[in-house]
PDB file of C-alpha atoms in Angstrom:
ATOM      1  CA  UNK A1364       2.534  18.823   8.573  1.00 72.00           C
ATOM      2  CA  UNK A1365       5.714  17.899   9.569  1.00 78.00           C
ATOM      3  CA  UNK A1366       7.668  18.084   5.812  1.00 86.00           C
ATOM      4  CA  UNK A1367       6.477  20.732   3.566  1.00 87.00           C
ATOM      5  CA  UNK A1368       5.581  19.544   0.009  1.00 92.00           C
ATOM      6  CA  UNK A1369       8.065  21.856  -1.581  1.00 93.00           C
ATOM      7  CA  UNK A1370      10.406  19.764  -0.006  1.00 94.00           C
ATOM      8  CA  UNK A1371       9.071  16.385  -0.268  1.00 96.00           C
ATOM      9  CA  UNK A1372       9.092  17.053  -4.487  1.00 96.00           C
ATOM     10  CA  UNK A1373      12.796  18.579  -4.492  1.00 96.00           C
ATOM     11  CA  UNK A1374      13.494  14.902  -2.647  1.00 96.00           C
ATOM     12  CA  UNK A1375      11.673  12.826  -5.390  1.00 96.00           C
ATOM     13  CA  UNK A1376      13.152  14.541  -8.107  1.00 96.00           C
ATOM     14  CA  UNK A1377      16.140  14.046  -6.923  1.00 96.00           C
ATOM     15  CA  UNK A1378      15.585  10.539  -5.947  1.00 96.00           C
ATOM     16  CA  UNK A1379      14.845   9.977  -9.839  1.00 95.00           C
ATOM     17  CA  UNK A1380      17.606  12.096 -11.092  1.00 94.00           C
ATOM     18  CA  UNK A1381      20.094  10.488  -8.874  1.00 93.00           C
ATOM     19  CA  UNK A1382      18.509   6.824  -9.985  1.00 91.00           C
ATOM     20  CA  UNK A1383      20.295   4.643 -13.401  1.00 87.00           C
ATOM     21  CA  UNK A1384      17.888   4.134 -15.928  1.00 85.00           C
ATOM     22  CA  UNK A1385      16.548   0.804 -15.886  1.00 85.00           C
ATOM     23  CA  UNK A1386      14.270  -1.834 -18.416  1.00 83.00           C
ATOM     24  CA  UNK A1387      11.960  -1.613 -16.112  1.00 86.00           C
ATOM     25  CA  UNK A1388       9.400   0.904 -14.472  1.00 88.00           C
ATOM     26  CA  UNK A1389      10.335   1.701 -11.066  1.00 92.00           C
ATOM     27  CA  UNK A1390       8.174   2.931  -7.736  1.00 93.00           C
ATOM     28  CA  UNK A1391       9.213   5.398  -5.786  1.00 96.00           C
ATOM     29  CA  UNK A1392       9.057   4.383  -2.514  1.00 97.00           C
ATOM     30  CA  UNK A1393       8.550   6.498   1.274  1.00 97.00           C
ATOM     31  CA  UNK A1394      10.370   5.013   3.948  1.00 97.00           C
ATOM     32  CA  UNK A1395       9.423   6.996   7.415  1.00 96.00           C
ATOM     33  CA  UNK A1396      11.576   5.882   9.912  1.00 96.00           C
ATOM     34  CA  UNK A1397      10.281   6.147  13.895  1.00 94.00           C
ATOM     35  CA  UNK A1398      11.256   6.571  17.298  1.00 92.00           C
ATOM     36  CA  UNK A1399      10.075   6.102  20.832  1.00 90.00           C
ATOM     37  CA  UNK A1400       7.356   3.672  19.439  1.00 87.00           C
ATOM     38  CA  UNK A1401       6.411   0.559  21.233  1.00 84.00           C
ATOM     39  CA  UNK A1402       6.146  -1.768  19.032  1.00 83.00           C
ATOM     40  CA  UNK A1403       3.836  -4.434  20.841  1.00 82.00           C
ATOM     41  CA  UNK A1404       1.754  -0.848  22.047  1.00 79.00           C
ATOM     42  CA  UNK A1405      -1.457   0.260  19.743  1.00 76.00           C
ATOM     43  CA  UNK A1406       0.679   2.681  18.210  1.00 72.00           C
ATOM     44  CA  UNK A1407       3.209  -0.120  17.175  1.00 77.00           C
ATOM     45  CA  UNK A1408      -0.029  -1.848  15.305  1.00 80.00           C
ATOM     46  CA  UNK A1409      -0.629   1.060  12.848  1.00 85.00           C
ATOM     47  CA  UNK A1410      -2.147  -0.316   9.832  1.00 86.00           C
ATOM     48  CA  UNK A1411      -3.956   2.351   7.668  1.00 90.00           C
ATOM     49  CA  UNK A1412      -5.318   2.167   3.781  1.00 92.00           C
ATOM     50  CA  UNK A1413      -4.358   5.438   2.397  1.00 95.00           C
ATOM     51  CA  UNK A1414      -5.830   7.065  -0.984  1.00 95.00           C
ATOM     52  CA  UNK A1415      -3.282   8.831  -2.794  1.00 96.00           C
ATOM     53  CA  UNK A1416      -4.566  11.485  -4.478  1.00 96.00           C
ATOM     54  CA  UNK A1417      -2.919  10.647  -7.554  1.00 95.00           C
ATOM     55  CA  UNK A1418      -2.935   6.948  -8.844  1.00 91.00           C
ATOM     56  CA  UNK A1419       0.576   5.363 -10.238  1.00 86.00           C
ATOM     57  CA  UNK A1420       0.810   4.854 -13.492  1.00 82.00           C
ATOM     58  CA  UNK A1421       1.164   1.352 -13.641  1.00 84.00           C
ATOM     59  CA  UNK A1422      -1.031  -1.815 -13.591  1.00 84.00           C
ATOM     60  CA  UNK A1423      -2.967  -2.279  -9.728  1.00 90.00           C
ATOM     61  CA  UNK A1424      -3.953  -6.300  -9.435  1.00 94.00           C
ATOM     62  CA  UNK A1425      -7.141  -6.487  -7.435  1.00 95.00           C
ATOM     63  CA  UNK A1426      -8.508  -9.927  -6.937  1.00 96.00           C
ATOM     64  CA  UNK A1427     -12.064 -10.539  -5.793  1.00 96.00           C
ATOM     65  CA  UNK A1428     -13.566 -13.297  -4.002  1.00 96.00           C
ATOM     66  CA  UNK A1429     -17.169 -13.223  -4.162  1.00 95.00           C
ATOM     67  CA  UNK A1430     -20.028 -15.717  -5.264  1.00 93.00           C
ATOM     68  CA  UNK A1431     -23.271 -14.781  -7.679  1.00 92.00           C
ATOM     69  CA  UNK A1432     -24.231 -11.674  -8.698  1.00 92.00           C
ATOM     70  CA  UNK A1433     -20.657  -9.818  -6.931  1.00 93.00           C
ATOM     71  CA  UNK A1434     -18.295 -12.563  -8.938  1.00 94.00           C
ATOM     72  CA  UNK A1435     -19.916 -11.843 -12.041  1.00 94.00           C
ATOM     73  CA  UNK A1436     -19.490  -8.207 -11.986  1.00 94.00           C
ATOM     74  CA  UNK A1437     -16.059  -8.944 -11.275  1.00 95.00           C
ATOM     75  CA  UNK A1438     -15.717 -11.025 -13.876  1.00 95.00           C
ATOM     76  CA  UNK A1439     -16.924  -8.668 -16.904  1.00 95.00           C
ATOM     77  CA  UNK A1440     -14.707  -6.051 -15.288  1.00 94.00           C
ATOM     78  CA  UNK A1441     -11.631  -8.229 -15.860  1.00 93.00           C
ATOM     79  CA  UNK A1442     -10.767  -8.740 -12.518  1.00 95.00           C
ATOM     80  CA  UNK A1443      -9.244 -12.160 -10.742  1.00 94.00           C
ATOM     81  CA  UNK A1444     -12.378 -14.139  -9.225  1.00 96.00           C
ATOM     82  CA  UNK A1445     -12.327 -16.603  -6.509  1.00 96.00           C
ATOM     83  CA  UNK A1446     -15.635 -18.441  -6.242  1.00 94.00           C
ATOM     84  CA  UNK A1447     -16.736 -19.970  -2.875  1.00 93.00           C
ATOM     85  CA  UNK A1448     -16.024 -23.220  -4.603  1.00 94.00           C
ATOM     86  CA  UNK A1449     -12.389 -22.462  -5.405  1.00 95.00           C
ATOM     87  CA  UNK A1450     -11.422 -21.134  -2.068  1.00 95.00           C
ATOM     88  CA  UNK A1451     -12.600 -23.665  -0.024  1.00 94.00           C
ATOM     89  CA  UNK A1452     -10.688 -26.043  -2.312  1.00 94.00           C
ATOM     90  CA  UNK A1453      -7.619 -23.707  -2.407  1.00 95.00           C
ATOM     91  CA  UNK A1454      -4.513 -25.467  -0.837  1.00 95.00           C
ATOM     92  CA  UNK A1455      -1.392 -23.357   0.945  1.00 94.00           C
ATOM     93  CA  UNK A1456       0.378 -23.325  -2.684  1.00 95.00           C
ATOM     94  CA  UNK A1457      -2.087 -22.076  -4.191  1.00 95.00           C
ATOM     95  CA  UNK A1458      -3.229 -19.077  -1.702  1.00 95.00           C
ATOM     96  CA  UNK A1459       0.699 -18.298  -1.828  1.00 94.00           C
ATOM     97  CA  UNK A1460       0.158 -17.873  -5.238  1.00 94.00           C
ATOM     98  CA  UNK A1461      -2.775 -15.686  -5.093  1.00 94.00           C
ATOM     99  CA  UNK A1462      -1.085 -13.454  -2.283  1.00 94.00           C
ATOM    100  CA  UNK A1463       1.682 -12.807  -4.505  1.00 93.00           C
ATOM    101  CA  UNK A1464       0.044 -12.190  -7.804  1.00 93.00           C
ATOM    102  CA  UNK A1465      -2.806  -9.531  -6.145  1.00 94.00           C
ATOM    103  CA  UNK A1466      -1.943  -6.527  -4.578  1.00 93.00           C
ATOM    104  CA  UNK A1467      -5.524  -6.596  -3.029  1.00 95.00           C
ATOM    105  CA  UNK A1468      -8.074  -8.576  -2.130  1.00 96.00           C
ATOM    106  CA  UNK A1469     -11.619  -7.359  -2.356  1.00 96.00           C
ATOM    107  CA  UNK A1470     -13.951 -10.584  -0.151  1.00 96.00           C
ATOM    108  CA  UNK A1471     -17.430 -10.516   0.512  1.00 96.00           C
ATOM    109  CA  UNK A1472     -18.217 -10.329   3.812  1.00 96.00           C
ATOM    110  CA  UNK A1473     -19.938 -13.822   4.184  1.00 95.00           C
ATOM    111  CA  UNK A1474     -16.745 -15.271   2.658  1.00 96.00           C
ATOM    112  CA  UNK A1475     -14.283 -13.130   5.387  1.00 95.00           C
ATOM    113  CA  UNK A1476     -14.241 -16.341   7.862  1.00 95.00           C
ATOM    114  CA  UNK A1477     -13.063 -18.729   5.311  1.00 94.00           C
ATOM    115  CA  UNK A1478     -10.508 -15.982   3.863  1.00 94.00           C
ATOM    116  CA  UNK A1479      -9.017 -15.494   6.553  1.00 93.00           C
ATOM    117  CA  UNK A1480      -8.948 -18.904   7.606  1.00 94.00           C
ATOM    118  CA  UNK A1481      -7.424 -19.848   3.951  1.00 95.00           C
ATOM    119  CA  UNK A1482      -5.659 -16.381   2.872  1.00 95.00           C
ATOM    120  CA  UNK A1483      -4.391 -14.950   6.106  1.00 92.00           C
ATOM    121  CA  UNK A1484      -1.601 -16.816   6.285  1.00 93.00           C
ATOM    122  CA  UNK A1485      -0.177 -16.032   2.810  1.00 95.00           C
ATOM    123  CA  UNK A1486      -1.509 -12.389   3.147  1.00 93.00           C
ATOM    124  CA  UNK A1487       0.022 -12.059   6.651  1.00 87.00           C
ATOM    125  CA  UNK A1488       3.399 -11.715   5.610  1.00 86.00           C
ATOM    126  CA  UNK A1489       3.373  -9.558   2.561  1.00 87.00           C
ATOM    127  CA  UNK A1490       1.872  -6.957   4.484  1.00 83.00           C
ATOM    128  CA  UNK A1491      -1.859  -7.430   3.496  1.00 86.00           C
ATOM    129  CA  UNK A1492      -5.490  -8.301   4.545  1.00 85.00           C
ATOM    130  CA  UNK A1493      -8.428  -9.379   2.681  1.00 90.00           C
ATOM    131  CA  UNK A1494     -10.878  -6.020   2.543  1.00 92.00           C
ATOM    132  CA  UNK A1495     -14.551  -6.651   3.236  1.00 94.00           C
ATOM    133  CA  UNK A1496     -16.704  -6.149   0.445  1.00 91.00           C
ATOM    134  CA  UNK A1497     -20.260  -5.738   1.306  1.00 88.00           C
ATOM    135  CA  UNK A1498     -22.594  -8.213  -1.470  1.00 80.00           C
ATOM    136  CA  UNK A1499     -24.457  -4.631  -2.706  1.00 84.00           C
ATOM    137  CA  UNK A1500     -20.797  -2.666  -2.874  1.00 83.00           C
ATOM    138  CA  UNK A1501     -20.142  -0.650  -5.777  1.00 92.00           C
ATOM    139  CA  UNK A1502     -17.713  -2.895  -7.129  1.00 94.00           C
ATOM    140  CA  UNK A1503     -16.266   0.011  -9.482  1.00 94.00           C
ATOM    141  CA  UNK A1504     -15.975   2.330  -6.981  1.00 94.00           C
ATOM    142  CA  UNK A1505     -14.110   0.251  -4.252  1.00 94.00           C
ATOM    143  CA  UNK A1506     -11.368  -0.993  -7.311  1.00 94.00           C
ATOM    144  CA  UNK A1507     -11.042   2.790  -8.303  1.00 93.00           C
ATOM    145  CA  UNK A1508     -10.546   3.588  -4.635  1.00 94.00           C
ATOM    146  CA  UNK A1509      -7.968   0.273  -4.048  1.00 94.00           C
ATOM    147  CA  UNK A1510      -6.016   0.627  -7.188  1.00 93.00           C
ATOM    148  CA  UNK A1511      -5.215   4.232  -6.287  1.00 94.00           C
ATOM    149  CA  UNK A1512      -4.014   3.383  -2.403  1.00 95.00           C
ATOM    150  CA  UNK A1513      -1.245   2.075  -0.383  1.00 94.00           C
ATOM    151  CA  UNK A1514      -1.339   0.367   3.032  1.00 90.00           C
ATOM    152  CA  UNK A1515       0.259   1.573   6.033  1.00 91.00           C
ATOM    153  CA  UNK A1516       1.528  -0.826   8.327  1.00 88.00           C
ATOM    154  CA  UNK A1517       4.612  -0.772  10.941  1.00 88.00           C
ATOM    155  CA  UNK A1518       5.931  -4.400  10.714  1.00 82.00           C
ATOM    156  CA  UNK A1519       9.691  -5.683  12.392  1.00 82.00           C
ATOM    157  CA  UNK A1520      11.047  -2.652  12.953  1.00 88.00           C
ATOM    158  CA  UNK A1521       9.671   1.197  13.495  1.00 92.00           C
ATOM    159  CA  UNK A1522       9.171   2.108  10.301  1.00 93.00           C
ATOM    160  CA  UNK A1523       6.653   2.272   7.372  1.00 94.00           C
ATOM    161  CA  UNK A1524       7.527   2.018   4.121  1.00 93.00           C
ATOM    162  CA  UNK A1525       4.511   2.012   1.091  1.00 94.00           C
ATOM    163  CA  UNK A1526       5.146   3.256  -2.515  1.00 94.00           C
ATOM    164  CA  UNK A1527       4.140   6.725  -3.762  1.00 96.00           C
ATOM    165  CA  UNK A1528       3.771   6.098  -7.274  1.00 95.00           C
ATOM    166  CA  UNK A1529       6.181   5.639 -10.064  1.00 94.00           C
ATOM    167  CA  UNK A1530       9.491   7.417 -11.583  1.00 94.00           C
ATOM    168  CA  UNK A1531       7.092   8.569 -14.651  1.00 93.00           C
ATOM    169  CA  UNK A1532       4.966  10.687 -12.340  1.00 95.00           C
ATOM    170  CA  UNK A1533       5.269  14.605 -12.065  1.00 96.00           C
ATOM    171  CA  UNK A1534       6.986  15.254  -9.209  1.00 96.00           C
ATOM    172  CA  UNK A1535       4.300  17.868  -7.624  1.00 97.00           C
ATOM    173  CA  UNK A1536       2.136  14.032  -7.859  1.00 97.00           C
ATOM    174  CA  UNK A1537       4.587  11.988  -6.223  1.00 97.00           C
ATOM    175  CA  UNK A1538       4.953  14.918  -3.312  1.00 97.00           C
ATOM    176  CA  UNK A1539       1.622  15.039  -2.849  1.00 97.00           C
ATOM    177  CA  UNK A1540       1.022  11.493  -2.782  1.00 97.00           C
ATOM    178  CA  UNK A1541       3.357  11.659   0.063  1.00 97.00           C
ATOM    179  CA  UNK A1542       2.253  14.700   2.126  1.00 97.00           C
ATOM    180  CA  UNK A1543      -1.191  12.207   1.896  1.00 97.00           C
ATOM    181  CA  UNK A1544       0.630   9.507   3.580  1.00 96.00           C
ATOM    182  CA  UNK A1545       2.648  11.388   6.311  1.00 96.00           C
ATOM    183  CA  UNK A1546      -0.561  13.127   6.889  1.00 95.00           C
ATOM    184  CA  UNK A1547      -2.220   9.824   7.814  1.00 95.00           C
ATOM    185  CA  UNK A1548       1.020   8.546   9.518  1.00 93.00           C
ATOM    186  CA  UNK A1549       0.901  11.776  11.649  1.00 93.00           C
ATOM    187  CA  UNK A1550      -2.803  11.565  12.504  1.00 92.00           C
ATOM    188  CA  UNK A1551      -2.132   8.068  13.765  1.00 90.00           C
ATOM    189  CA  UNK A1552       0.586   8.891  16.265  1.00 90.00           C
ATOM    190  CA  UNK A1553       0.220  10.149  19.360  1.00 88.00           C
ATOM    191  CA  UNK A1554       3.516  12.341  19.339  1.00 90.00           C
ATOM    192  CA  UNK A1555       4.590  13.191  15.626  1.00 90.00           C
ATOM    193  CA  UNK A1556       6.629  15.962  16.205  1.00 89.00           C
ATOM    194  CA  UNK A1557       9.242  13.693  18.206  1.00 90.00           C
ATOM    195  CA  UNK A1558       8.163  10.534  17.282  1.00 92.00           C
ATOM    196  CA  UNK A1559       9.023  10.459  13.269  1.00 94.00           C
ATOM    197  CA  UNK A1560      12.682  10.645  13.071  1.00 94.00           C
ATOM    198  CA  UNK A1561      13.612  10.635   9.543  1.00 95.00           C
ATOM    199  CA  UNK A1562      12.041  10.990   5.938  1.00 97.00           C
ATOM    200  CA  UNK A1563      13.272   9.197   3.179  1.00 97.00           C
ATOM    201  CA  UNK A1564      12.389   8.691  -0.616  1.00 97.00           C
ATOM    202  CA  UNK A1565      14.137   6.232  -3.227  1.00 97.00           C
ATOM    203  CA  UNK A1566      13.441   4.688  -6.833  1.00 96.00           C
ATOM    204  CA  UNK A1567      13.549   0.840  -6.473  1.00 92.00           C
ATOM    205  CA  UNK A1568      16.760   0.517  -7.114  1.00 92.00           C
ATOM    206  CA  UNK A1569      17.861   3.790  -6.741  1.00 94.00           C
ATOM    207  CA  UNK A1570      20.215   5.495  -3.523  1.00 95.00           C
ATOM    208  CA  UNK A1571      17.966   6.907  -0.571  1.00 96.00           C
ATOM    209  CA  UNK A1572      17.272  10.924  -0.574  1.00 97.00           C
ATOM    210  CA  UNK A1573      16.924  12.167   3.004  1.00 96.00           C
ATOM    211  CA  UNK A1574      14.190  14.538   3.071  1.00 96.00           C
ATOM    212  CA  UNK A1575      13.825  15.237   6.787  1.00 91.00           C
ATOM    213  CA  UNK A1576      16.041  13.810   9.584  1.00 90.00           C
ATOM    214  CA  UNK A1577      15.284  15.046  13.429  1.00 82.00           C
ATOM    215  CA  UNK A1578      17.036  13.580  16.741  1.00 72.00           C
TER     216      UNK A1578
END
């Protein structure tokens, strides 16, 4: 790997040490800034779920939309539920809404046409995509998995940024959780070695850390 993890956790803790104390919780976020990508190429459409070995410690929405037996599972485990009903009723307000509020959304498979159809275009632009959920899934399972990920995806400009977890965290988590994304990031690329430029890690709010920077 291209950063060593000794390194990546000297650049969070900085990253918090060097951030103001806030009334909030903050992420800590990974920007990995590119070069000699083309954009429009299949390298340029990199869009990878990642499981972070260690999940932030705060609250992961995951909305479901599922019908019958999935949607009431969902339902006793406290999770948002879209019924067939509601999303073919849903208006453009509303799946705004829904976009916003979830940071995934878990559909059943025979409801991915009228997701996408309905969601996509509020998902689109935030960066996310409805995730197929098979009607036999392990429902408990794929939420442990999604609440404990982060999705890769180059957007605008060559670059991915995702969150690694939360200013709480030990560092050696919050380094790991990133040595699990560049790891991905790297296995995705046909070039690493000259192809990610710089490493960067920063509270919310905070001032950027460079952790690795290469011409």
């Amino acid at each position: 790997m291209l950063v060593d993890e000794a390194l990546l956790e000297r650049g969070v803790k900085e990253a918090v040490e060097r951030s103001r104390k806030r009334n909030f919780k903050e992420s800590v976020d990974m920007i990995v800034v590119l070069k000699d990508i083309d954009l429009k190429g299949p390298e340029g459409r990199i869009r990878e779920v990642v499981e972070l070995p260690h999940a932030p410690k705060k609250e992961v929405k995951i909305c479901v939309v599922a019908h019958g037996d999935l949607a009431l599972q969902a339902k006793k485990m406290g999770l948002t539920v879209v019924t067939r009903d509601e999303l073919q009723q849903m208006d453009k307000k509303a799946a705004k809404k829904l976009a916003k509020r979830c940071d995934w959304v878990l559909v059943q498979t025979d409801l991915m046409g009228i997701a996408g159809k309905v969601l996509g275009p509020a998902l689109g632009p935030r960066g996310k995509a409805p995730v197929p959920l098979p009607p036999n899934a392990p429902l408990e399972a794929f939420v442990k998995r999604y609440s404990k990920s982060v999705n890769l995806r180059i957007r605008k400009q060559p670059q991915v940024m995702c969150s690694i977890g939360t200013e709480d965290m030990d560092p050696k988590e919050l380094a790991e959780n990133a040595a699990a994304v560049l790891g991905a990031l790297e296995r995705k690329l046909p070039n690493p070695q000259n192809q990610i430029a710089k490493v960067i890690v920063k509270t919310t709010m905070g001032p950027p850390v460079l952790v690795l920077s290469r011409r």
